mmCIF file of C-alpha atoms and ligand atoms in Angstrom:
data_model
loop_
_atom_site.group_PDB
_atom_site.id
_atom_site.type_symbol
_atom_site.label_atom_id
_atom_site.label_comp_id
_atom_site.label_asym_id
_atom_site.label_seq_id
_atom_site.Cartn_x
_atom_site.Cartn_y
_atom_site.Cartn_z
ATOM 1 C CA MET I 1287 0.071 -0.010 -0.047
ATOM 2 C CA SER I 1288 1.314 3.322 -0.827
ATOM 3 C CA ARG I 1289 -0.124 6.761 0.533
ATOM 4 C CA VAL I 1290 0.665 9.997 -1.068
ATOM 5 C CA TYR I 1291 0.874 13.293 0.518
ATOM 6 C CA ASN I 1292 -2.407 14.880 -0.052
ATOM 7 C CA PHE I 1293 -2.749 18.549 -0.033
ATOM 8 C CA SER I 1294 -6.696 18.733 -0.005
ATOM 9 C CA ALA I 1295 -8.530 21.624 1.547
ATOM 10 C CA GLY I 1296 -11.590 19.111 2.636
ATOM 11 C CA PRO I 1297 -12.267 16.384 3.134
ATOM 12 C CA SER I 1298 -8.436 16.107 4.081
ATOM 13 C CA MET I 1299 -5.548 14.095 5.167
ATOM 14 C CA MET I 1300 -6.347 12.257 8.563
ATOM 15 C CA PRO I 1301 -3.259 11.476 10.848
ATOM 16 C CA GLU I 1302 -2.017 8.008 9.568
ATOM 17 C CA GLU I 1303 -2.035 6.734 13.385
ATOM 18 C CA VAL I 1304 -5.799 7.344 13.665
ATOM 19 C CA MET I 1305 -6.677 5.806 10.428
ATOM 20 C CA ARG I 1306 -4.770 2.491 11.649
ATOM 21 C CA LEU I 1307 -6.362 2.385 14.674
ATOM 22 C CA ALA I 1308 -9.767 2.865 13.273
ATOM 23 C CA GLN I 1309 -9.066 0.126 10.664
ATOM 24 C CA SER I 1310 -8.020 -2.165 13.248
ATOM 25 C CA GLU I 1311 -11.050 -1.923 15.496
ATOM 26 C CA PHE I 1312 -13.646 -1.387 12.416
ATOM 27 C CA MET I 1313 -15.121 -4.814 12.341
ATOM 28 C CA ASP I 1314 -14.988 -5.785 16.309
ATOM 29 C CA PHE I 1315 -15.226 -2.614 18.291
ATOM 30 C CA ARG I 1316 -13.237 -3.248 21.242
ATOM 31 C CA GLY I 1317 -14.687 -6.833 21.852
ATOM 32 C CA LEU I 1318 -18.201 -5.989 21.257
ATOM 33 C CA GLY I 1319 -18.348 -8.174 17.933
ATOM 34 C CA SER I 1320 -19.867 -5.293 16.212
ATOM 35 C CA SER I 1321 -18.375 -2.047 14.201
ATOM 36 C CA ILE I 1322 -18.558 1.134 15.847
ATOM 37 C CA ILE I 1323 -21.156 2.123 13.005
ATOM 38 C CA GLU I 1324 -23.287 -0.630 13.774
ATOM 39 C CA ILE I 1325 -24.252 0.045 17.049
ATOM 40 C CA SER I 1326 -26.978 2.532 18.578
ATOM 41 C CA HIS I 1327 -25.955 5.756 19.404
ATOM 42 C CA ARG I 1328 -28.009 5.430 22.481
ATOM 43 C CA SER I 1329 -26.000 2.345 23.530
ATOM 44 C CA LYS I 1330 -23.932 2.700 26.691
ATOM 45 C CA ASP I 1331 -20.776 1.911 24.437
ATOM 46 C CA TYR I 1332 -21.296 4.389 21.997
ATOM 47 C CA VAL I 1333 -22.337 7.162 24.714
ATOM 48 C CA ALA I 1334 -19.226 6.196 26.345
ATOM 49 C CA VAL I 1335 -17.246 7.230 23.099
ATOM 50 C CA ALA I 1336 -19.171 10.208 22.488
ATOM 51 C CA ARG I 1337 -18.677 11.876 25.918
ATOM 52 C CA GLU I 1338 -15.050 10.718 26.095
ATOM 53 C CA ALA I 1339 -14.726 12.689 22.529
ATOM 54 C CA GLU I 1340 -16.454 15.696 24.189
ATOM 55 C CA GLN I 1341 -14.129 15.753 27.297
ATOM 56 C CA ASP I 1342 -10.929 15.135 25.360
ATOM 57 C CA LEU I 1343 -12.049 18.441 23.073
ATOM 58 C CA ARG I 1344 -12.627 20.295 26.441
ATOM 59 C CA ASP I 1345 -9.154 19.340 27.597
ATOM 60 C CA LEU I 1346 -7.618 20.440 24.436
ATOM 61 C CA LEU I 1347 -9.069 23.757 23.962
ATOM 62 C CA LYS I 1348 -9.805 24.298 27.783
ATOM 63 C CA VAL I 1349 -13.403 25.032 27.064
ATOM 64 C CA PRO I 1350 -14.654 26.873 30.224
ATOM 65 C CA ASP I 1351 -17.783 25.364 31.953
ATOM 66 C CA ASN I 1352 -20.016 27.557 30.913
ATOM 67 C CA TYR I 1353 -19.913 26.870 27.287
ATOM 68 C CA ARG I 1354 -21.933 23.846 25.703
ATOM 69 C CA VAL I 1355 -20.133 21.583 23.085
ATOM 70 C CA LEU I 1356 -22.671 20.391 20.218
ATOM 71 C CA PHE I 1357 -21.942 17.832 17.881
ATOM 72 C CA MET I 1358 -24.293 18.636 14.965
ATOM 73 C CA GLN I 1359 -24.832 18.017 11.239
ATOM 74 C CA GLY I 1360 -25.390 20.615 8.313
ATOM 75 C CA GLY I 1361 -21.669 21.330 8.021
ATOM 76 C CA GLY I 1362 -20.256 24.975 7.912
ATOM 77 C CA ARG I 1363 -23.162 26.116 5.574
ATOM 78 C CA GLY I 1364 -25.733 24.909 8.059
ATOM 79 C CA GLN I 1365 -24.165 26.838 10.813
ATOM 80 C CA PHE I 1366 -24.369 30.123 8.192
ATOM 81 C CA ALA I 1367 -28.138 29.562 8.875
ATOM 82 C CA ALA I 1368 -28.234 28.079 12.190
ATOM 83 C CA VAL I 1369 -26.238 31.077 13.822
ATOM 84 C CA PRO I 1370 -28.508 34.007 12.939
ATOM 85 C CA MET I 1371 -31.532 31.574 13.565
ATOM 86 C CA ASN I 1372 -30.295 31.278 17.135
ATOM 87 C CA LEU I 1373 -28.830 34.541 17.704
ATOM 88 C CA LEU I 1374 -30.318 37.109 15.950
ATOM 89 C CA THR I 1375 -32.999 37.539 18.045
ATOM 90 C CA GLY I 1376 -32.325 40.369 20.280
ATOM 91 C CA LYS I 1377 -32.107 43.410 18.002
ATOM 92 C CA GLY I 1378 -32.021 41.819 14.665
ATOM 93 C CA LYS I 1379 -29.119 43.108 13.934
ATOM 94 C CA ALA I 1380 -25.334 41.723 13.080
ATOM 95 C CA ASP I 1381 -22.354 42.773 11.551
ATOM 96 C CA TYR I 1382 -20.255 40.407 9.447
ATOM 97 C CA ILE I 1383 -16.566 41.231 8.643
ATOM 98 C CA THR I 1384 -15.700 39.710 5.634
ATOM 99 C CA THR I 1385 -12.390 38.565 4.384
ATOM 100 C CA GLY I 1386 -12.919 36.281 1.488
ATOM 101 C CA ASN I 1387 -15.458 33.868 0.223
ATOM 102 C CA TRP I 1388 -16.533 32.016 3.299
ATOM 103 C CA SER I 1389 -17.273 35.057 5.550
ATOM 104 C CA GLU I 1390 -19.020 36.639 2.094
ATOM 105 C CA ASP I 1391 -21.326 33.529 1.944
ATOM 106 C CA ALA I 1392 -22.142 33.398 5.695
ATOM 107 C CA TRP I 1393 -23.168 37.188 5.426
ATOM 108 C CA ASP I 1394 -25.263 36.210 2.371
ATOM 109 C CA GLU I 1395 -27.105 33.458 3.986
ATOM 110 C CA ALA I 1396 -27.711 35.722 7.490
ATOM 111 C CA GLN I 1397 -29.581 38.217 5.265
ATOM 112 C CA ARG I 1398 -32.386 36.032 5.145
ATOM 113 C CA TYR I 1399 -33.102 36.482 8.993
ATOM 114 C CA GLY I 1400 -32.354 40.041 9.592
ATOM 115 C CA ASP I 1401 -30.710 43.377 9.433
ATOM 116 C CA VAL I 1402 -27.210 41.961 8.699
ATOM 117 C CA ARG I 1403 -24.500 44.153 7.282
ATOM 118 C CA ALA I 1404 -21.025 43.157 5.900
ATOM 119 C CA LEU I 1405 -18.026 45.079 6.380
ATOM 120 C CA LYS I 1406 -15.391 44.349 4.059
ATOM 121 C CA ALA I 1407 -11.943 44.204 5.614
ATOM 122 C CA ASP I 1408 -9.657 42.366 2.993
ATOM 123 C CA TYR I 1409 -8.269 44.859 0.379
ATOM 124 C CA VAL I 1410 -5.142 44.678 -1.766
ATOM 125 C CA ASP I 1411 -2.074 46.575 -0.261
ATOM 126 C CA GLU I 1412 0.417 48.872 -1.854
ATOM 127 C CA ASP I 1413 2.658 45.674 -2.479
ATOM 128 C CA GLY I 1414 -0.231 43.939 -4.316
ATOM 129 C CA PHE I 1415 -0.973 41.683 -1.196
ATOM 130 C CA VAL I 1416 -4.173 40.903 0.079
ATOM 131 C CA SER I 1417 -4.277 42.169 3.508
ATOM 132 C CA VAL I 1418 -6.874 43.018 6.078
ATOM 133 C CA ARG I 1419 -7.752 46.195 7.759
ATOM 134 C CA LYS I 1420 -8.927 46.799 11.423
ATOM 135 C CA ILE I 1421 -12.711 47.251 11.339
ATOM 136 C CA THR I 1422 -13.682 50.344 13.368
ATOM 137 C CA ASP I 1423 -17.121 50.993 12.635
ATOM 138 C CA LEU I 1424 -19.038 48.164 14.271
ATOM 139 C CA ARG I 1425 -22.647 49.265 15.090
ATOM 140 C CA ASP I 1426 -23.346 49.217 18.900
ATOM 141 C CA ASP I 1427 -26.778 47.491 18.931
ATOM 142 C CA VAL I 1428 -25.985 44.377 17.114
ATOM 143 C CA ASP I 1429 -26.721 40.813 18.553
ATOM 144 C CA TYR I 1430 -23.290 39.882 17.521
ATOM 145 C CA VAL I 1431 -20.051 40.209 15.360
ATOM 146 C CA TYR I 1432 -19.304 37.471 12.930
ATOM 147 C CA TYR I 1433 -15.893 36.667 11.440
ATOM 148 C CA CYS I 1434 -14.098 33.720 9.793
ATOM 149 C CA SER I 1435 -10.439 33.121 11.424
ATOM 150 C CA ASN I 1436 -9.192 31.312 8.504
ATOM 151 C CA GLU I 1437 -10.492 31.867 4.752
ATOM 152 C CA THR I 1438 -9.863 28.350 3.189
ATOM 153 C CA VAL I 1439 -10.177 29.391 -0.343
ATOM 154 C CA GLY I 1440 -8.094 32.532 -0.222
ATOM 155 C CA GLY I 1441 -5.729 31.558 2.326
ATOM 156 C CA VAL I 1442 -6.361 34.345 4.675
ATOM 157 C CA GLU I 1443 -5.912 33.920 8.325
ATOM 158 C CA LEU I 1444 -6.380 36.348 11.072
ATOM 159 C CA PRO I 1445 -3.559 35.896 13.718
ATOM 160 C CA GLU I 1446 -5.947 37.269 16.511
ATOM 161 C CA PRO I 1447 -9.776 37.655 16.743
ATOM 162 C CA PRO I 1448 -10.972 41.346 16.006
ATOM 163 C CA GLU I 1449 -11.495 43.735 18.779
ATOM 164 C CA VAL I 1450 -15.256 44.021 19.238
ATOM 165 C CA GLY I 1451 -15.425 45.663 22.670
ATOM 166 C CA ASN I 1452 -18.051 43.920 24.520
ATOM 167 C CA ARG I 1453 -20.087 42.959 21.656
ATOM 168 C CA ILE I 1454 -20.765 38.909 21.170
ATOM 169 C CA LEU I 1455 -18.211 37.435 18.604
ATOM 170 C CA VAL I 1456 -19.072 34.478 16.553
ATOM 171 C CA ALA I 1457 -16.378 32.658 14.597
ATOM 172 C CA ASP I 1458 -15.998 30.225 11.899
ATOM 173 C CA VAL I 1459 -13.042 28.288 12.553
ATOM 174 C CA SER I 1460 -13.650 25.439 10.188
ATOM 175 C CA SER I 1461 -10.272 25.558 8.921
ATOM 176 C CA ASN I 1462 -7.956 26.341 11.544
ATOM 177 C CA PHE I 1463 -9.913 24.654 14.472
ATOM 178 C CA LEU I 1464 -7.379 22.873 16.576
ATOM 179 C CA SER I 1465 -4.189 24.318 14.561
ATOM 180 C CA ARG I 1466 -3.504 26.527 17.769
ATOM 181 C CA PRO I 1467 -4.497 27.169 21.063
ATOM 182 C CA MET I 1468 -7.708 29.675 21.162
ATOM 183 C CA ASP I 1469 -9.161 31.457 24.089
ATOM 184 C CA VAL I 1470 -12.832 30.144 23.901
ATOM 185 C CA SER I 1471 -13.858 32.897 26.491
ATOM 186 C CA ARG I 1472 -13.279 35.403 23.828
ATOM 187 C CA PHE I 1473 -16.171 34.171 21.716
ATOM 188 C CA GLY I 1474 -19.830 34.009 22.242
ATOM 189 C CA LEU I 1475 -19.789 31.008 19.636
ATOM 190 C CA LEU I 1476 -17.478 29.019 17.381
ATOM 191 C CA PHE I 1477 -18.137 26.718 14.939
ATOM 192 C CA ALA I 1478 -16.228 24.262 12.662
ATOM 193 C CA GLY I 1479 -16.887 21.692 10.062
ATOM 194 C CA ALA I 1480 -15.073 18.621 10.853
ATOM 195 C CA GLN I 1481 -13.846 17.698 7.209
ATOM 196 C CA LYS I 1482 -10.870 20.307 7.311
ATOM 197 C CA ASN I 1483 -8.824 19.531 10.541
ATOM 198 C CA VAL I 1484 -10.646 16.992 12.533
ATOM 199 C CA ALA I 1485 -12.545 14.057 10.931
ATOM 200 C CA PRO I 1486 -14.569 12.695 7.844
ATOM 201 C CA ALA I 1487 -17.446 15.177 6.683
ATOM 202 C CA GLY I 1488 -20.542 14.930 8.060
ATOM 203 C CA LEU I 1489 -20.091 16.546 11.613
ATOM 204 C CA THR I 1490 -19.782 20.111 12.651
ATOM 205 C CA ILE I 1491 -18.709 21.252 16.151
ATOM 206 C CA VAL I 1492 -20.194 23.972 17.984
ATOM 207 C CA ILE I 1493 -19.108 25.559 21.067
ATOM 208 C CA VAL I 1494 -21.534 28.055 22.624
ATOM 209 C CA ARG I 1495 -21.813 30.158 25.509
ATOM 210 C CA ASP I 1496 -24.631 29.075 27.698
ATOM 211 C CA ASP I 1497 -26.623 32.271 28.012
ATOM 212 C CA LEU I 1498 -26.492 32.281 24.119
ATOM 213 C CA VAL I 1499 -28.489 29.170 24.203
ATOM 214 C CA GLY I 1500 -32.383 29.098 24.279
ATOM 215 C CA HIS I 1501 -33.237 32.355 22.105
ATOM 216 C CA ALA I 1502 -34.149 30.583 18.743
ATOM 217 C CA MET I 1503 -36.260 31.880 16.209
ATOM 218 C CA LYS I 1504 -39.907 30.137 15.845
ATOM 219 C CA CYS I 1505 -38.674 29.281 12.432
ATOM 220 C CA CYS I 1506 -35.551 27.570 13.402
ATOM 221 C CA PRO I 1507 -35.798 23.928 12.721
ATOM 222 C CA SER I 1508 -35.622 21.841 15.783
ATOM 223 C CA ILE I 1509 -32.346 20.099 14.616
ATOM 224 C CA PHE I 1510 -30.879 23.641 14.338
ATOM 225 C CA ASP I 1511 -32.053 24.796 17.831
ATOM 226 C CA TYR I 1512 -29.188 25.006 20.037
ATOM 227 C CA LYS I 1513 -30.987 24.457 22.949
ATOM 228 C CA ILE I 1514 -32.805 21.322 22.000
ATOM 229 C CA LEU I 1515 -29.444 20.026 20.921
ATOM 230 C CA ALA I 1516 -27.884 21.014 24.090
ATOM 231 C CA SER I 1517 -30.727 19.529 26.242
ATOM 232 C CA LYS I 1518 -30.524 16.185 24.164
ATOM 233 C CA GLU I 1519 -26.632 16.002 24.593
ATOM 234 C CA SER I 1520 -26.337 16.283 20.782
ATOM 235 C CA MET I 1521 -28.416 13.099 20.500
ATOM 236 C CA PHE I 1522 -31.764 14.711 19.439
ATOM 237 C CA ASN I 1523 -31.675 12.855 16.247
ATOM 238 C CA THR I 1524 -29.094 10.085 15.315
ATOM 239 C CA PRO I 1525 -25.750 11.937 15.079
ATOM 240 C CA PRO I 1526 -23.057 11.060 12.484
ATOM 241 C CA THR I 1527 -21.742 8.242 14.849
ATOM 242 C CA PHE I 1528 -18.463 7.363 13.003
ATOM 243 C CA CYS I 1529 -17.616 10.772 12.373
ATOM 244 C CA TRP I 1530 -17.650 11.646 16.061
ATOM 245 C CA TYR I 1531 -15.970 8.520 16.889
ATOM 246 C CA MET I 1532 -13.119 9.395 14.504
ATOM 247 C CA ALA I 1533 -12.991 12.960 15.702
ATOM 248 C CA GLY I 1534 -12.524 11.481 19.480
ATOM 249 C CA LEU I 1535 -9.545 9.609 17.915
ATOM 250 C CA VAL I 1536 -8.117 12.696 16.651
ATOM 251 C CA PHE I 1537 -8.492 14.665 19.827
ATOM 252 C CA LYS I 1538 -6.965 11.770 21.463
ATOM 253 C CA TRP I 1539 -3.931 11.818 19.132
ATOM 254 C CA LEU I 1540 -3.694 15.595 19.600
ATOM 255 C CA LYS I 1541 -3.155 15.123 23.001
ATOM 256 C CA GLU I 1542 -0.665 12.384 22.774
ATOM 257 C CA LYS I 1543 1.067 14.876 20.300
ATOM 258 C CA GLY I 1544 1.159 17.302 23.351
ATOM 259 C CA GLY I 1545 -1.912 19.266 22.592
ATOM 260 C CA LEU I 1546 -2.444 22.368 20.931
ATOM 261 C CA GLU I 1547 0.639 24.173 21.747
ATOM 262 C CA GLU I 1548 2.722 21.803 20.211
ATOM 263 C CA MET I 1549 0.423 21.516 17.061
ATOM 264 C CA GLU I 1550 0.931 25.113 16.800
ATOM 265 C CA LYS I 1551 4.794 24.782 16.888
ATOM 266 C CA ILE I 1552 4.756 22.060 14.079
ATOM 267 C CA ASN I 1553 2.215 24.149 12.245
ATOM 268 C CA ILE I 1554 4.456 27.189 12.337
ATOM 269 C CA GLN I 1555 7.408 25.289 11.035
ATOM 270 C CA LYS I 1556 5.406 23.618 8.112
ATOM 271 C CA ALA I 1557 4.199 27.270 7.204
ATOM 272 C CA ASP I 1558 7.359 29.046 7.471
ATOM 273 C CA TYR I 1559 9.071 26.087 5.627
ATOM 274 C CA LEU I 1560 6.709 26.422 2.756
ATOM 275 C CA TYR I 1561 6.163 30.174 2.523
ATOM 276 C CA SER I 1562 9.996 31.088 2.821
ATOM 277 C CA PHE I 1563 10.496 28.845 -0.073
ATOM 278 C CA LEU I 1564 7.750 30.615 -2.040
ATOM 279 C CA GLU I 1565 9.163 34.077 -1.414
ATOM 280 C CA SER I 1566 12.731 32.912 -2.373
ATOM 281 C CA CYS I 1567 11.834 31.513 -5.642
ATOM 282 C CA PRO I 1568 10.469 34.007 -8.057
ATOM 283 C CA PHE I 1569 9.006 30.938 -10.439
ATOM 284 C CA TYR I 1570 6.101 31.097 -7.965
ATOM 285 C CA ARG I 1571 3.865 34.138 -6.673
ATOM 286 C CA ILE I 1572 2.216 34.097 -3.214
ATOM 287 C CA ARG I 1573 -1.227 36.159 -2.935
ATOM 288 C CA VAL I 1574 -1.573 37.217 0.865
ATOM 289 C CA ALA I 1575 0.438 40.109 2.868
ATOM 290 C CA PRO I 1576 2.753 38.117 5.300
ATOM 291 C CA ALA I 1577 0.679 39.170 8.611
ATOM 292 C CA PHE I 1578 -2.368 37.298 7.181
ATOM 293 C CA ARG I 1579 -0.897 34.450 5.452
ATOM 294 C CA SER I 1580 -2.774 31.193 6.495
ATOM 295 C CA ARG I 1581 -0.936 28.241 8.301
ATOM 296 C CA MET I 1582 -3.354 26.004 6.840
ATOM 297 C CA ASN I 1583 -4.160 26.837 3.434
ATOM 298 C CA VAL I 1584 -1.479 28.183 1.115
ATOM 299 C CA PRO I 1585 -2.604 29.440 -2.295
ATOM 300 C CA PHE I 1586 0.134 30.091 -4.729
ATOM 301 C CA PHE I 1587 0.504 30.661 -8.297
ATOM 302 C CA LEU I 1588 2.891 29.971 -11.117
ATOM 303 C CA ARG I 1589 4.201 32.950 -12.896
ATOM 304 C CA ASP I 1590 3.670 31.281 -16.052
ATOM 305 C CA GLU I 1591 0.221 29.799 -15.577
ATOM 306 C CA SER I 1592 0.417 27.794 -18.969
ATOM 307 C CA LEU I 1593 2.308 25.560 -16.625
ATOM 308 C CA ASN I 1594 -0.247 24.656 -14.665
ATOM 309 C CA ASP I 1595 -1.429 21.456 -15.981
ATOM 310 C CA ARG I 1596 2.115 19.969 -16.020
ATOM 311 C CA PHE I 1597 3.080 21.163 -12.631
ATOM 312 C CA LEU I 1598 -0.184 19.374 -11.263
ATOM 313 C CA ALA I 1599 0.477 16.243 -13.337
ATOM 314 C CA GLU I 1600 4.188 16.143 -12.472
ATOM 315 C CA ALA I 1601 3.326 16.665 -8.687
ATOM 316 C CA LYS I 1602 0.682 13.883 -8.938
ATOM 317 C CA GLU I 1603 3.606 11.613 -10.422
ATOM 318 C CA ALA I 1604 5.834 12.475 -7.485
ATOM 319 C CA GLY I 1605 3.121 11.255 -4.910
ATOM 320 C CA LEU I 1606 1.747 14.874 -4.075
ATOM 321 C CA THR I 1607 -1.956 15.425 -4.639
ATOM 322 C CA SER I 1608 -4.657 17.667 -4.740
ATOM 323 C CA LEU I 1609 -2.755 20.812 -5.203
ATOM 324 C CA LYS I 1610 -5.240 22.462 -7.620
ATOM 325 C CA GLY I 1611 -6.338 25.895 -6.384
ATOM 326 C CA HIS I 1612 -9.968 26.636 -5.624
ATOM 327 C CA ARG I 1613 -11.983 27.230 -8.717
ATOM 328 C CA VAL I 1614 -12.636 30.883 -7.791
ATOM 329 C CA LEU I 1615 -9.009 31.963 -7.684
ATOM 330 C CA GLY I 1616 -7.189 29.362 -9.941
ATOM 331 C CA GLY I 1617 -3.451 28.517 -9.219
ATOM 332 C CA MET I 1618 -2.593 26.059 -6.818
ATOM 333 C CA ARG I 1619 -3.265 25.508 -2.929
ATOM 334 C CA ALA I 1620 -1.529 23.546 -0.639
ATOM 335 C CA SER I 1621 -3.666 22.491 2.424
ATOM 336 C CA ILE I 1622 -1.266 21.637 5.210
ATOM 337 C CA TYR I 1623 -3.593 20.466 8.348
ATOM 338 C CA ASN I 1624 -2.622 19.116 11.407
ATOM 339 C CA ALA I 1625 -2.520 15.810 9.820
ATOM 340 C CA MET I 1626 0.374 16.835 7.126
ATOM 341 C CA PRO I 1627 3.443 16.019 8.327
ATOM 342 C CA LEU I 1628 6.571 18.294 8.045
ATOM 343 C CA GLU I 1629 8.266 15.631 5.455
ATOM 344 C CA GLY I 1630 4.972 16.310 3.588
ATOM 345 C CA VAL I 1631 5.836 19.833 3.098
ATOM 346 C CA LYS I 1632 9.451 19.202 2.499
ATOM 347 C CA ALA I 1633 8.617 16.935 -0.287
ATOM 348 C CA LEU I 1634 6.423 19.516 -1.928
ATOM 349 C CA VAL I 1635 9.081 22.068 -1.585
ATOM 350 C CA ALA I 1636 11.826 19.749 -3.281
ATOM 351 C CA PHE I 1637 9.401 19.018 -6.044
ATOM 352 C CA MET I 1638 8.761 22.806 -6.777
ATOM 353 C CA GLU I 1639 12.333 23.346 -6.799
ATOM 354 C CA LYS I 1640 13.045 20.664 -9.182
ATOM 355 C CA PHE I 1641 9.991 21.740 -11.290
ATOM 356 C CA ALA I 1642 11.219 25.473 -11.463
ATOM 357 C CA ALA I 1643 14.711 24.247 -12.327
ATOM 358 C CA SER I 1644 13.336 21.906 -15.074
ATOM 359 C CA VAL I 1645 11.596 24.738 -16.659
ATOM 360 C CA LYS I 1646 13.837 27.657 -16.741
HETATM 361 C C1 PLP C 600 -15.510 24.337 3.957
HETATM 362 C C2 PLP C 600 -15.674 25.428 4.894
HETATM 363 C C3 PLP C 600 -16.954 25.888 5.192
HETATM 364 C C4 PLP C 600 -18.200 25.227 4.514
HETATM 365 O O1 PLP C 600 -18.396 23.847 5.212
HETATM 366 P P1 PLP C 600 -19.309 22.831 4.790
HETATM 367 O O2 PLP C 600 -19.216 21.843 5.824
HETATM 368 O O3 PLP C 600 -18.892 22.320 3.298
HETATM 369 O O4 PLP C 600 -20.895 23.553 4.651
HETATM 370 C C5 PLP C 600 -17.309 27.089 5.693
HETATM 371 N N1 PLP C 600 -16.354 27.867 6.450
HETATM 372 C C6 PLP C 600 -15.092 27.609 6.125
HETATM 373 C C7 PLP C 600 -14.088 28.215 6.833
HETATM 374 C C8 PLP C 600 -14.785 26.445 5.322
HETATM 375 O O5 PLP C 600 -13.657 26.037 5.017
#
């Protein structure tokens, strides 16, 4: 069996140790004689798996006790609707800081539910790089301020949450969740689709402060009502049991690796290695200003875009896959989530160096 280095933005690479463990216990889950995917979500064996996953996540992120952790379905886009349906019920107003495709789409969806304003924060600076301005024109009477911590398509990551005073901050952390420590207490709500950095597709993790639970609009479907989900411990309907179990294995793996501080160190190392190569080699072009370069998703372009197909074909032959950029940006994108080892990034850089030399 040969595995490639897979730079997919999501669904994406999973840690090899986790895949092997899941494979080894797939047919007979810890002596049950059944697979984890064959048993009831209400059985004591499954509930134990689910609770342990939640506890491990709480430990990793140091989630304060006054926050609920919800395991939901519907993906990131489900939350684009669930967030306003649950939170846009005080003043009916929210400000959305937009920095790229995902925050723009979230704003677009939220408009169905109230007076929702987009504050465009990304712009092209004097050096031609995408940069992010500080937002100073937030409204005072909003139910929440929304932003995306890492724009997966554009490769724009905010190193710190925006300053919002005492307004409630909501963040889409789908693509940098668990890549670094995060101070949960700065947020009213965080959500992440699992398929980027946590688990197979199908699970969405929502971390929400207690006082924000219980205010959903009448029109909010029960499966999106945080209060119902919280009161049923995320088992109001059948949860994606396999994804939840896989997420639990990833949480254990992260703990074994030394937790999020350690993960952050490795992620910095990986990103620095790739960006410093890209900066040093004029054959390639970077899009984003240094302060906002994502550690997880690295879009880059060949100066001569007519070589794109050849680049992708030769990369694939070298065991480096899914490097094609998102359709709205073109070019290339290397997603280097937690599961991508430093060796994978080194292999990519070695290939890119060789490719550039072969063309010149
Ligand atoms: C992938 C992604 C989404 C959408 O997630 P789905 O689960 O496909 O709905 C939303 N936000 C960000 C930042 C993403 O990377």
